[in-house]
Amino acid sequence: MEEITIDVNYLARVEGRGALNISISKDGKVEDLQFRIYEPPRFFESFLIGRKYDEVMELTSRICGICPVAHQITAIRAIENALGIEPSQQTRDLRKLMAISAHIQSNVFSMYFLSLPDLMGYESIITMTKDNLDIVKRGLKLKKLGNDITDLIGGRAVHPVTAVVGGFTVIPSRNKMKAIRKRLVEAKQDAYDTVDLFSEVEIPDFERKCEHIAISDPKEYSINHGRFRSTEGLDIDEMEYRDYIREEQVPYSTALHSHVKNRSSFMVGPLPRVNINFDQLSSDAKDAARRSGVKFPNFNPFVSHLARAVELVHDIDESIEIIDRVPLKEERRNFICKAGFGAAITEAPRGSLYHSYEIDNNGIVKKADLVPPTAHNANNIEKDLQEFVLTLLDLSMDEITLKCEMLIRAYDPCISCSTH
Amino acid sequence: MKALIIEKNSMNILLERFLEEYRVFGPTKPGSDSTFDEIKSIEQLHLDYISTVLPPKKFFLPPNETLFSFNIKNGKFTTKEIRPDEKILILGIHPCDVHALLKLDKFFSGDFNDLYYQNRRKNSAIIALNCVEPSEHSFCRSLGTGPFLNEGYDILLTDVGTNYLIEIGTSTGKRLVKGLNLTNASEEDFHEKERRLKLMEKKFKKSMNISWLPKIARENLDHDIWFDLGERGGVAGSFPCLSCGSCTFVCPTCYCYEVYDAVDLSLKSGTRNRELDSCQLLEYAEVALGGNFRRDRKDRIHHWMLCKFGAAAGGKNSSCVGCGRCIRVCPSKIDITEVAKALRRG
Amino acid sequence: MVKKPKIAIFKFTGCAGCQLELLHLEDIFLDLLELFDINYWVMVKRDNDEKEWDISLVEGGISTPKEIEEIKQIRKKTKFLVAFGDCAIGGCIPSIRNWIPQMEAENQVYPDTSTIHSMKVLGIGEYVKVDAILKGCPPHRETIVELLKSALLKIRPRLKQHPVCVECKFRDNACLITSKKMACMGPVTSAGCGAICPSLGRECEGCFGPMSNPNASALASIFKDIGFSEDDIKRKFRKYAGMSSEFQKEALHEWKK
Amino acid sequence: MINAYLPNLAIIKKIIRETHNTNTYMLEFFDKQLQTSFSCTPGQFMMYSVFGAGESAISLSDINNNDITATIRNVGSVTNTILNMKEGDSIGIRGPYGTGWPLDKAKGKNVLIIAGGMGIAPLRGAITHIKNQRNNFGHLEIIYGARTPGDMIFKYEFEKWRQIKNSRLDLTADTIPANTPFECKAGLVTSCFPSMKTQHKNAIVLLCGPEIMMRYAAKCLETIGFKDDQIYLSLERRMKCGIGKCGHCQIGLKYVCKDGPVFNYTDIKPFIHPL
Ligand SMILES: Cc1cc2nc3c(=O)[nH]c(=O)nc-3n(C[C@H](O)[C@H](O)[C@H](O)COP(=O)(O)OP(=O)(O)OC[C@H]3O[C@@H](n4cnc5c(N)ncnc54)[C@H](O)[C@@H]3O)c2cc1C
Ligand code: SF4
Ligand code: SF4
Ligand code: SF4
């Protein structure tokens, strides 16, 4: 066979700037494979030092425009852990609703805008509008629903403003919540249709058993807190994260690569979440998953899309539950600032997100440590590609390239996050 | 006209009567940062308020309103006027704010009528409330615009203890209380009103001598104080002006507005709107090609103060009614009464 | 119908939030596609036309030598270049690191800094001529539409330059500085957001950058007067627009002890 | 009651190219009744609407016939859109507004007209008026300056103005590029003052141009004996309504749109920045 070199200088339909280089020798061996993240780093961990504890959520929000909510909530929880603050049940509920809304927005964006064009044979959602207007409209509608919920609770969809250490600066009004609830109920069918759509589209048949990790809690489908658990037996508290997860620099990428101590790379994201927490999904979401004909746990990274769709059904169900129970009463936020260390792990739409801070007596940050989902996944993406590309060698160059890109997009990497 | 009294805790009788005919707006919070909002039930109403953030001007000259819509077809345009015709009733408006409306009434008529403002005024009823507790910033007494009112109301309320004294100013007012089961006011009630006025007048902390004002407005165009206010240390313990415009937006007699078009995505139709503007903003006096007739902060604050002192628009009289809102809202603590005094002194 | 203007959307050092804000125009997304030919947008499209564009929206600041080259190329191929959001205008939040020595910042994050080629992060205007700026972190969706519409009509967009206080007053808010002694950046911050924060019980943090001709030093004195420390004040001005000439003095200011 | 803010449909009947960025437009109300009842005095202005772009104040640049004449220079949104219009296109107008030149007061007097740049636009009507009622006025002297000869408007009128009995026309340009076929002096308008015929006695001055030029001209006139109250000038300010409500054009006590745009110099002198 011929030597194969693939050079994708910029990866399209992913957030941020990354590239892919693969070279395969005549005898069908992967000589070199680099998922090259060249997005310039912004050094958040450096400039957070010297800032005040109550700014951290606002600053880290700017790590990512797609998942600002995840960064805010993680930062707030890490700071609360450092200060020893227990937020109220209402605050937890509203935070979860806000996090879910961001999941809806981001997952719909990933499914409909970033990956669906590949799966349906289009260049982009823009060209898709010609023949598939209904699908595009459905995607827009679902995405808007997510945004509008974030808007309502957070004040603004991109970089919300109301979530602060200890709670919220203002509680949304009952009437507006009611209106949103109505839209959520209506969106349920769209969510089912999304599950159908993604169980019908053809995905590559590729499986690679690797460690899947997500936070987990027996009582709920975890997003904002839980133990850090894996399919290989990892089961730790968020404060112990650094004892188990290691990072390494690779020369061709500005994103660090993660692995479990003494083990290999791992995967985080919707698929690991559904794999690990399947039992906690709402019953409708479980049914939808079963109806799709795909079995979980599942180790085909392309099933991530379907996992997102299943989560969408769950997200709608849980949002309605929260709206029905949250009392929406004004609360006071009282706490004192003191020195301490706090860590938190949450599930951002793209997977587990870790923040930890050390603060001094005046509330000034002394040390910050952040690991976004794509920094967790970057290593695993390469490992997947190494195996995946070998299954494609019969195809044309263009097709190999597209398929490799599709695998990357199945992870929905958020490159800005990874090089925070 | 005969006067009536109503027990304070029976105010819902009046409110219900008003609600039959009008959308009712009144103060919804106690204290100085109250706001005029829609009142649908008596619990929402806080007649014990001291001042509001925005004056009731917002009901007659809203911060943003549509003047007309336009449509372009075959190169020709048509316009469609949008006329406000809702019937509204402002409940609990203080004397200074009523006086401000009287000034605006005059301003928005004349050679050219502003139909938008006037229609709103025509469709409104004013239920005023005399002030028995001044805000620490107000000085209406110096300007003759308070604390008690004797013109410009349909109905006037005065707190006389457990009751409100109800005085009728117009036929609308008369119609609104007709048939309600209310007691006639007695001589004593009027004595009590008088007594409260005297008491109230002693409580003012701020004052402004209006006999100076025309002179100040004429003579102080190049006073050092404008430099102090604009750039340097401020006046009488204030900081320099931020040019944030807050003073003008909360002022019940400031009326300046901007006009702009908004087209929709068809690019064929849209609306012409107006939005309140402020002479404190840099863009206010900007003209094409980068020209600006009041580029310096000192010129802007100077323009505003003199306008309030009566140099512009208000004509001979001051256009300030002494409500004190601009003093309360100013983050730089600039106090118009102190500026007036300082100008007079130096 | 006239030819649709060609639009390109680029990302440099930033968070993609501005692009997301554009994508959050779900209600009119399809209408916009009717009016414009978006032919370069890596985050959304796989086929990107690199010839030339009528309008380029550039998100993100410039922080590597490679980015300087890229923005210069884009300028050459663009008729109307828009600095889309605070990062492209002046570096925004990432520019806080400009106050730390570069090596110190790098060492904090990377064990081996030899492969990192970062410089101070600055706005694109530092390297190329900019035709319009859309303030905000992120800019408000409405202002994005306003800018695009004006481009079609060939008129000047109505973009606000006055302070947040104006919008705050339109919403009938009591001032947080005077009533609650909160350190609100509203009086020096450009409007455009609709005074989101003060309306939701939070002081404005300044995410729309400086207004036209702000009196930053007066506000700094006010903050001091209501009990904020010199460090607090410095942090406030070293946030979204620490690189701007308007805030430079307050951001740098070594307050006299 | 009529809504003073509603513009009326008008049709562009004719466009005359003046300079690279300035055109003169002859307009007519679409509504015949409006057109026949329309009357104005020189120095007044109208508000021009371009839907989508906004509204601008533009002087009536002549009063000769039944047309509404406007000479518009392209400087921004509204004016740019107008410049791209063709004959037969429609536009929204309302007015006329403001006070005109004090032609009654000028009766029997020598009239000195000093214009800079676009400032000649509102003055052309006054010239036409004086020409039409030649016997009512004394000597007429017109001094017109522009940045370059190419920026001069109404060039086709110059010959007609020269032929007005008992009059004098003086043209000047700040800079004159080489090979300009056009005859005029080099220098600011005030450089024409030494050769000026009009003297302060029994004279009235009508002045319009950039504010800085007007201030300078007024100061020079003072030195040769003119009193402030002999000088009338037309001011420009930002305008949003044209009818004295929006506040933008306030200058001291006055509103440019309502009390002006033509003012006696004494009334506004304190509010115009000193040189
Ligand atoms: C009484 C009067 C008479 C005028 N006569 C003429 C004339 O005969 N010919 C002519 O070409 N121009 C004249 N102008 C100036 C003309 O009004 C401005 O050039 C025009 O408004 C610019 O508008 P624009 O939308 O094109 O520019 P932009 O710069 O886009 O202006 C936007 C807005 O700013 C305001 N504005 C900007 N510049 C001015 C200005 N100089 N004066 C008033 N408002 C301004 C307007 O409200 C306008 O809508 C006159 C102005 C006034 C006040
Ligand atoms: S100037 Fe100040 S005190 Fe006077 S009416 Fe206006 S806001 Fe009230
Ligand atoms: S709260 Fe902030 S934005 Fe609002 S008026 Fe006060 S200073 Fe201005
Ligand atoms: S109020 Fe200030 S911080 Fe909040 S969104 Fe507006 S500009 Fe940004």
Short mmCIF file of N, CA and C in Angstrom, two decimals, chain A residues 157-278:
data_model
loop_
_atom_site.label_atom_id
_atom_site.label_comp_id
_atom_site.label_asym_id
_atom_site.label_seq_id
_atom_site.Cartn_x
_atom_site.Cartn_y
_atom_site.Cartn_z
N ALA A 157 -27.02 34.23 28.80
CA ALA A 157 -26.66 32.86 28.42
C ALA A 157 -25.15 32.69 28.37
N VAL A 158 -24.45 33.62 27.72
CA VAL A 158 -23.00 33.53 27.68
C VAL A 158 -22.45 34.37 28.83
N HIS A 159 -21.69 33.76 29.70
CA HIS A 159 -21.16 34.42 30.89
C HIS A 159 -22.26 35.00 31.78
N PRO A 160 -23.01 34.11 32.39
CA PRO A 160 -24.08 34.57 33.31
C PRO A 160 -23.50 35.35 34.49
N VAL A 161 -24.39 36.03 35.21
CA VAL A 161 -23.90 36.95 36.24
C VAL A 161 -24.45 36.73 37.64
N THR A 162 -25.50 35.94 37.79
CA THR A 162 -26.14 35.92 39.11
C THR A 162 -25.60 34.86 40.06
N ALA A 163 -24.92 33.84 39.52
CA ALA A 163 -24.43 32.78 40.40
C ALA A 163 -23.17 33.26 41.11
N VAL A 164 -23.20 33.27 42.43
CA VAL A 164 -22.05 33.75 43.19
C VAL A 164 -21.79 32.79 44.35
N VAL A 165 -20.67 33.01 45.01
CA VAL A 165 -20.34 32.18 46.16
C VAL A 165 -21.48 32.29 47.17
N GLY A 166 -22.01 31.16 47.57
CA GLY A 166 -23.07 31.15 48.57
C GLY A 166 -24.48 31.06 48.01
N GLY A 167 -24.66 31.40 46.74
CA GLY A 167 -26.02 31.33 46.19
C GLY A 167 -26.20 32.15 44.93
N PHE A 168 -27.30 32.85 44.87
CA PHE A 168 -27.60 33.68 43.70
C PHE A 168 -27.89 35.11 44.15
N THR A 169 -27.55 36.08 43.30
CA THR A 169 -27.85 37.47 43.68
C THR A 169 -29.33 37.75 43.57
N VAL A 170 -30.00 36.98 42.75
CA VAL A 170 -31.44 37.19 42.60
C VAL A 170 -32.09 35.87 42.20
N ILE A 171 -33.32 35.67 42.63
CA ILE A 171 -34.03 34.42 42.36
C ILE A 171 -35.04 34.70 41.24
N PRO A 172 -35.09 33.84 40.22
CA PRO A 172 -36.01 34.12 39.11
C PRO A 172 -37.47 34.11 39.55
N SER A 173 -38.28 34.78 38.77
CA SER A 173 -39.69 34.90 39.17
C SER A 173 -40.47 33.63 38.84
N ARG A 174 -41.46 33.37 39.63
CA ARG A 174 -42.31 32.19 39.49
C ARG A 174 -42.96 32.15 38.09
N ASN A 175 -43.44 33.32 37.66
CA ASN A 175 -44.14 33.36 36.37
C ASN A 175 -43.26 32.96 35.21
N LYS A 176 -42.05 33.47 35.25
CA LYS A 176 -41.14 33.15 34.15
C LYS A 176 -40.78 31.67 34.19
N MET A 177 -40.64 31.13 35.41
CA MET A 177 -40.34 29.70 35.54
C MET A 177 -41.47 28.88 34.95
N LYS A 178 -42.69 29.33 35.20
CA LYS A 178 -43.86 28.61 34.69
C LYS A 178 -43.82 28.57 33.16
N ALA A 179 -43.50 29.72 32.59
CA ALA A 179 -43.47 29.79 31.13
C ALA A 179 -42.42 28.84 30.56
N ILE A 180 -41.28 28.77 31.25
CA ILE A 180 -40.23 27.87 30.80
C ILE A 180 -40.66 26.42 30.94
N ARG A 181 -41.35 26.14 32.04
CA ARG A 181 -41.80 24.77 32.26
C ARG A 181 -42.67 24.30 31.10
N LYS A 182 -43.53 25.20 30.66
CA LYS A 182 -44.42 24.87 29.56
C LYS A 182 -43.60 24.51 28.31
N ARG A 183 -42.59 25.32 28.06
CA ARG A 183 -41.77 25.05 26.87
C ARG A 183 -41.00 23.74 27.00
N LEU A 184 -40.60 23.43 28.25
CA LEU A 184 -39.88 22.17 28.46
C LEU A 184 -40.78 20.99 28.13
N VAL A 185 -42.02 21.09 28.60
CA VAL A 185 -42.96 19.99 28.34
C VAL A 185 -43.13 19.82 26.84
N GLU A 186 -43.26 20.94 26.14
CA GLU A 186 -43.43 20.86 24.68
C GLU A 186 -42.20 20.30 23.98
N ALA A 187 -41.04 20.53 24.59
CA ALA A 187 -39.79 20.14 23.93
C ALA A 187 -39.53 18.64 24.03
N LYS A 188 -40.28 18.00 24.87
CA LYS A 188 -40.02 16.57 25.10
C LYS A 188 -40.06 15.79 23.78
N GLN A 189 -41.08 16.09 22.95
CA GLN A 189 -41.19 15.37 21.69
C GLN A 189 -39.96 15.62 20.82
N ASP A 190 -39.50 16.88 20.81
CA ASP A 190 -38.30 17.20 20.03
C ASP A 190 -37.12 16.38 20.52
N ALA A 191 -37.07 16.16 21.83
CA ALA A 191 -35.97 15.37 22.38
C ALA A 191 -36.07 13.91 21.91
N TYR A 192 -37.28 13.37 21.95
CA TYR A 192 -37.46 12.00 21.44
C TYR A 192 -37.04 11.94 19.97
N ASP A 193 -37.49 12.95 19.20
CA ASP A 193 -37.13 12.95 17.78
C ASP A 193 -35.62 12.99 17.59
N THR A 194 -34.97 13.68 18.53
CA THR A 194 -33.51 13.75 18.44
C THR A 194 -32.91 12.38 18.69
N VAL A 195 -33.44 11.67 19.68
CA VAL A 195 -32.95 10.31 19.95
C VAL A 195 -33.14 9.45 18.69
N ASP A 196 -34.33 9.56 18.10
CA ASP A 196 -34.60 8.77 16.90
C ASP A 196 -33.59 9.10 15.80
N LEU A 197 -33.43 10.41 15.59
CA LEU A 197 -32.52 10.85 14.54
C LEU A 197 -31.14 10.25 14.72
N PHE A 198 -30.64 10.29 15.95
CA PHE A 198 -29.27 9.83 16.16
C PHE A 198 -29.17 8.32 16.31
N SER A 199 -30.32 7.64 16.47
CA SER A 199 -30.18 6.19 16.42
C SER A 199 -30.33 5.70 14.99
N GLU A 200 -30.86 6.57 14.11
CA GLU A 200 -31.01 6.17 12.71
C GLU A 200 -29.77 6.45 11.87
N VAL A 201 -29.09 7.57 12.16
CA VAL A 201 -27.94 7.90 11.31
C VAL A 201 -26.86 6.82 11.49
N GLU A 202 -26.13 6.63 10.42
CA GLU A 202 -25.13 5.57 10.44
C GLU A 202 -23.84 6.09 11.08
N ILE A 203 -23.30 5.32 12.03
CA ILE A 203 -22.03 5.70 12.62
C ILE A 203 -21.02 4.58 12.39
N PRO A 204 -19.74 4.89 12.37
CA PRO A 204 -18.74 3.85 12.17
C PRO A 204 -18.81 2.81 13.29
N ASP A 205 -18.57 1.61 12.91
CA ASP A 205 -18.59 0.52 13.87
C ASP A 205 -17.19 0.39 14.44
N PHE A 206 -16.95 1.03 15.53
CA PHE A 206 -15.60 1.04 16.08
C PHE A 206 -15.71 1.02 17.60
N GLU A 207 -14.97 0.14 18.21
CA GLU A 207 -15.05 0.08 19.66
C GLU A 207 -13.64 -0.01 20.23
N ARG A 208 -13.40 0.74 21.28
CA ARG A 208 -12.11 0.59 21.95
C ARG A 208 -12.38 0.67 23.44
N LYS A 209 -12.13 -0.39 24.10
CA LYS A 209 -12.39 -0.41 25.53
C LYS A 209 -11.32 0.44 26.21
N CYS A 210 -11.78 1.49 26.89
CA CYS A 210 -10.83 2.30 27.67
C CYS A 210 -11.55 2.70 28.94
N GLU A 211 -10.82 3.30 29.84
CA GLU A 211 -11.43 3.68 31.12
C GLU A 211 -12.37 4.85 30.89
N HIS A 212 -13.61 4.74 31.30
CA HIS A 212 -14.56 5.85 31.25
C HIS A 212 -14.74 6.40 32.66
N ILE A 213 -14.70 7.72 32.78
CA ILE A 213 -14.85 8.31 34.11
C ILE A 213 -15.94 9.39 34.09
N ALA A 214 -16.70 9.44 35.18
CA ALA A 214 -17.68 10.52 35.36
C ALA A 214 -17.96 10.64 36.84
N ILE A 215 -18.53 11.77 37.23
CA ILE A 215 -18.93 11.84 38.63
C ILE A 215 -20.25 11.12 38.76
N SER A 216 -20.51 10.65 39.95
CA SER A 216 -21.64 9.75 40.12
C SER A 216 -22.21 9.88 41.53
N ASP A 217 -23.52 9.74 41.59
CA ASP A 217 -24.20 9.84 42.88
C ASP A 217 -25.40 8.89 42.81
N PRO A 218 -25.56 8.07 43.85
CA PRO A 218 -26.65 7.09 43.75
C PRO A 218 -28.03 7.75 43.65
N LYS A 219 -28.17 8.97 44.17
CA LYS A 219 -29.50 9.56 44.27
C LYS A 219 -29.93 10.36 43.05
N GLU A 220 -28.98 10.80 42.24
CA GLU A 220 -29.38 11.64 41.10
C GLU A 220 -28.41 11.44 39.95
N TYR A 221 -28.84 11.91 38.78
CA TYR A 221 -27.94 11.90 37.63
C TYR A 221 -26.98 13.06 37.82
N SER A 222 -25.75 12.75 38.20
CA SER A 222 -24.82 13.78 38.68
C SER A 222 -24.38 14.76 37.61
N ILE A 223 -24.43 16.00 37.97
CA ILE A 223 -23.81 17.01 37.11
C ILE A 223 -22.92 17.92 37.93
N ASN A 224 -23.45 18.35 39.07
CA ASN A 224 -22.68 19.33 39.85
C ASN A 224 -21.87 18.74 40.99
N HIS A 225 -22.29 17.63 41.56
CA HIS A 225 -21.38 16.95 42.49
C HIS A 225 -21.63 15.46 42.57
N GLY A 226 -20.58 14.79 43.01
CA GLY A 226 -20.64 13.34 43.12
C GLY A 226 -19.23 12.82 43.27
N ARG A 227 -19.12 11.51 43.46
CA ARG A 227 -17.78 10.93 43.54
C ARG A 227 -17.25 10.70 42.13
N PHE A 228 -15.94 10.77 41.99
CA PHE A 228 -15.30 10.62 40.69
C PHE A 228 -15.10 9.13 40.48
N ARG A 229 -15.90 8.54 39.59
CA ARG A 229 -15.88 7.07 39.46
C ARG A 229 -15.57 6.64 38.05
N SER A 230 -15.00 5.45 37.91
CA SER A 230 -14.68 4.98 36.57
C SER A 230 -15.14 3.55 36.35
N THR A 231 -15.09 3.17 35.08
CA THR A 231 -15.44 1.79 34.73
C THR A 231 -14.35 0.82 35.15
N GLU A 232 -13.23 1.35 35.62
CA GLU A 232 -12.14 0.48 36.04
C GLU A 232 -11.93 0.52 37.55
N GLY A 233 -12.94 0.96 38.26
CA GLY A 233 -12.86 0.87 39.71
C GLY A 233 -12.39 2.10 40.45
N LEU A 234 -12.08 3.18 39.72
CA LEU A 234 -11.73 4.41 40.43
C LEU A 234 -12.97 4.91 41.17
N ASP A 235 -12.80 5.36 42.39
CA ASP A 235 -13.96 5.86 43.15
C ASP A 235 -13.44 6.79 44.23
N ILE A 236 -13.31 8.06 43.90
CA ILE A 236 -12.62 8.99 44.81
C ILE A 236 -13.46 10.22 45.05
N ASP A 237 -13.12 10.95 46.11
CA ASP A 237 -13.73 12.23 46.41
C ASP A 237 -13.02 13.32 45.60
N GLU A 238 -13.74 14.39 45.31
CA GLU A 238 -13.15 15.44 44.49
C GLU A 238 -11.87 16.04 45.10
N MET A 239 -11.81 16.04 46.44
CA MET A 239 -10.63 16.61 47.08
C MET A 239 -9.38 15.74 46.86
N GLU A 240 -9.59 14.48 46.48
CA GLU A 240 -8.45 13.58 46.29
C GLU A 240 -7.96 13.54 44.85
N TYR A 241 -8.59 14.31 43.97
CA TYR A 241 -8.34 14.23 42.53
C TYR A 241 -6.86 14.14 42.18
N ARG A 242 -6.10 15.06 42.74
CA ARG A 242 -4.70 15.15 42.35
C ARG A 242 -3.84 13.95 42.78
N ASP A 243 -4.39 13.15 43.70
CA ASP A 243 -3.64 11.95 44.08
C ASP A 243 -3.75 10.87 43.01
N TYR A 244 -4.72 11.00 42.13
CA TYR A 244 -4.98 9.93 41.17
C TYR A 244 -4.82 10.33 39.70
N ILE A 245 -5.05 11.61 39.41
CA ILE A 245 -5.02 12.02 38.00
C ILE A 245 -3.77 12.86 37.75
N ARG A 246 -3.01 12.46 36.73
CA ARG A 246 -1.76 13.13 36.44
C ARG A 246 -1.82 13.83 35.09
N GLU A 247 -1.04 14.89 34.94
CA GLU A 247 -0.98 15.61 33.67
C GLU A 247 0.43 15.63 33.14
N GLU A 248 0.54 15.67 31.82
CA GLU A 248 1.85 15.63 31.18
C GLU A 248 1.81 16.58 29.99
N GLN A 249 2.93 17.21 29.74
CA GLN A 249 2.98 18.09 28.58
C GLN A 249 3.48 17.32 27.37
N VAL A 250 2.89 17.56 26.19
CA VAL A 250 3.46 17.00 24.96
C VAL A 250 3.91 18.17 24.10
N PRO A 251 5.01 18.00 23.38
CA PRO A 251 5.64 19.15 22.74
C PRO A 251 4.80 19.81 21.65
N TYR A 252 3.88 19.07 21.03
CA TYR A 252 3.17 19.62 19.88
C TYR A 252 1.81 20.22 20.25
N SER A 253 1.48 20.29 21.54
CA SER A 253 0.14 20.72 21.90
C SER A 253 0.19 21.64 23.10
N THR A 254 -0.66 22.66 23.07
CA THR A 254 -0.72 23.55 24.23
C THR A 254 -1.67 23.02 25.29
N ALA A 255 -2.37 21.91 24.98
CA ALA A 255 -3.21 21.29 26.01
C ALA A 255 -2.41 20.17 26.66
N LEU A 256 -2.48 20.09 28.00
CA LEU A 256 -1.77 19.02 28.68
C LEU A 256 -2.54 17.72 28.50
N HIS A 257 -1.85 16.59 28.61
CA HIS A 257 -2.48 15.28 28.47
C HIS A 257 -2.65 14.64 29.84
N SER A 258 -3.82 14.03 30.09
CA SER A 258 -4.10 13.43 31.39
C SER A 258 -4.07 11.90 31.32
N HIS A 259 -3.76 11.31 32.46
CA HIS A 259 -3.95 9.87 32.59
C HIS A 259 -4.19 9.55 34.05
N VAL A 260 -4.77 8.38 34.28
CA VAL A 260 -4.94 7.94 35.66
C VAL A 260 -3.58 7.42 36.13
N LYS A 261 -3.23 7.79 37.35
CA LYS A 261 -1.93 7.41 37.87
C LYS A 261 -1.69 5.90 37.70
N ASN A 262 -0.54 5.58 37.17
CA ASN A 262 -0.16 4.19 36.91
C ASN A 262 -1.05 3.48 35.89
N ARG A 263 -1.95 4.22 35.26
CA ARG A 263 -2.76 3.61 34.20
C ARG A 263 -2.67 4.49 32.97
N SER A 264 -3.60 4.28 32.05
CA SER A 264 -3.50 4.97 30.77
C SER A 264 -4.46 6.15 30.68
N SER A 265 -4.67 6.57 29.44
CA SER A 265 -5.61 7.66 29.19
C SER A 265 -7.02 7.20 29.51
N PHE A 266 -7.94 8.16 29.57
CA PHE A 266 -9.33 7.81 29.87
C PHE A 266 -10.26 8.76 29.14
N MET A 267 -11.53 8.41 29.16
CA MET A 267 -12.51 9.22 28.45
C MET A 267 -13.50 9.80 29.45
N VAL A 268 -13.85 11.08 29.23
CA VAL A 268 -14.94 11.70 30.00
C VAL A 268 -15.95 12.23 28.99
N GLY A 269 -17.16 12.52 29.43
CA GLY A 269 -18.15 13.08 28.51
C GLY A 269 -19.49 12.39 28.63
N PRO A 270 -20.38 12.66 27.70
CA PRO A 270 -21.73 12.11 27.79
C PRO A 270 -21.75 10.58 27.79
N LEU A 271 -20.88 9.96 26.98
CA LEU A 271 -20.92 8.51 26.92
C LEU A 271 -20.51 7.88 28.25
N PRO A 272 -19.36 8.28 28.82
CA PRO A 272 -19.04 7.76 30.15
C PRO A 272 -20.13 8.05 31.18
N ARG A 273 -20.75 9.22 31.09
CA ARG A 273 -21.80 9.55 32.06
C ARG A 273 -22.94 8.56 31.95
N VAL A 274 -23.40 8.34 30.70
CA VAL A 274 -24.53 7.42 30.53
C VAL A 274 -24.10 6.00 30.91
N ASN A 275 -22.89 5.63 30.54
CA ASN A 275 -22.40 4.30 30.90
C ASN A 275 -22.41 4.10 32.41
N ILE A 276 -21.88 5.06 33.13
CA ILE A 276 -21.69 4.88 34.58
C ILE A 276 -22.97 5.14 35.35
N ASN A 277 -23.78 6.10 34.89
CA ASN A 277 -24.95 6.51 35.67
C ASN A 277 -26.27 6.16 35.00
N PHE A 278 -26.27 5.12 34.20
CA PHE A 278 -27.48 4.77 33.45
C PHE A 278 -28.69 4.65 34.38
#
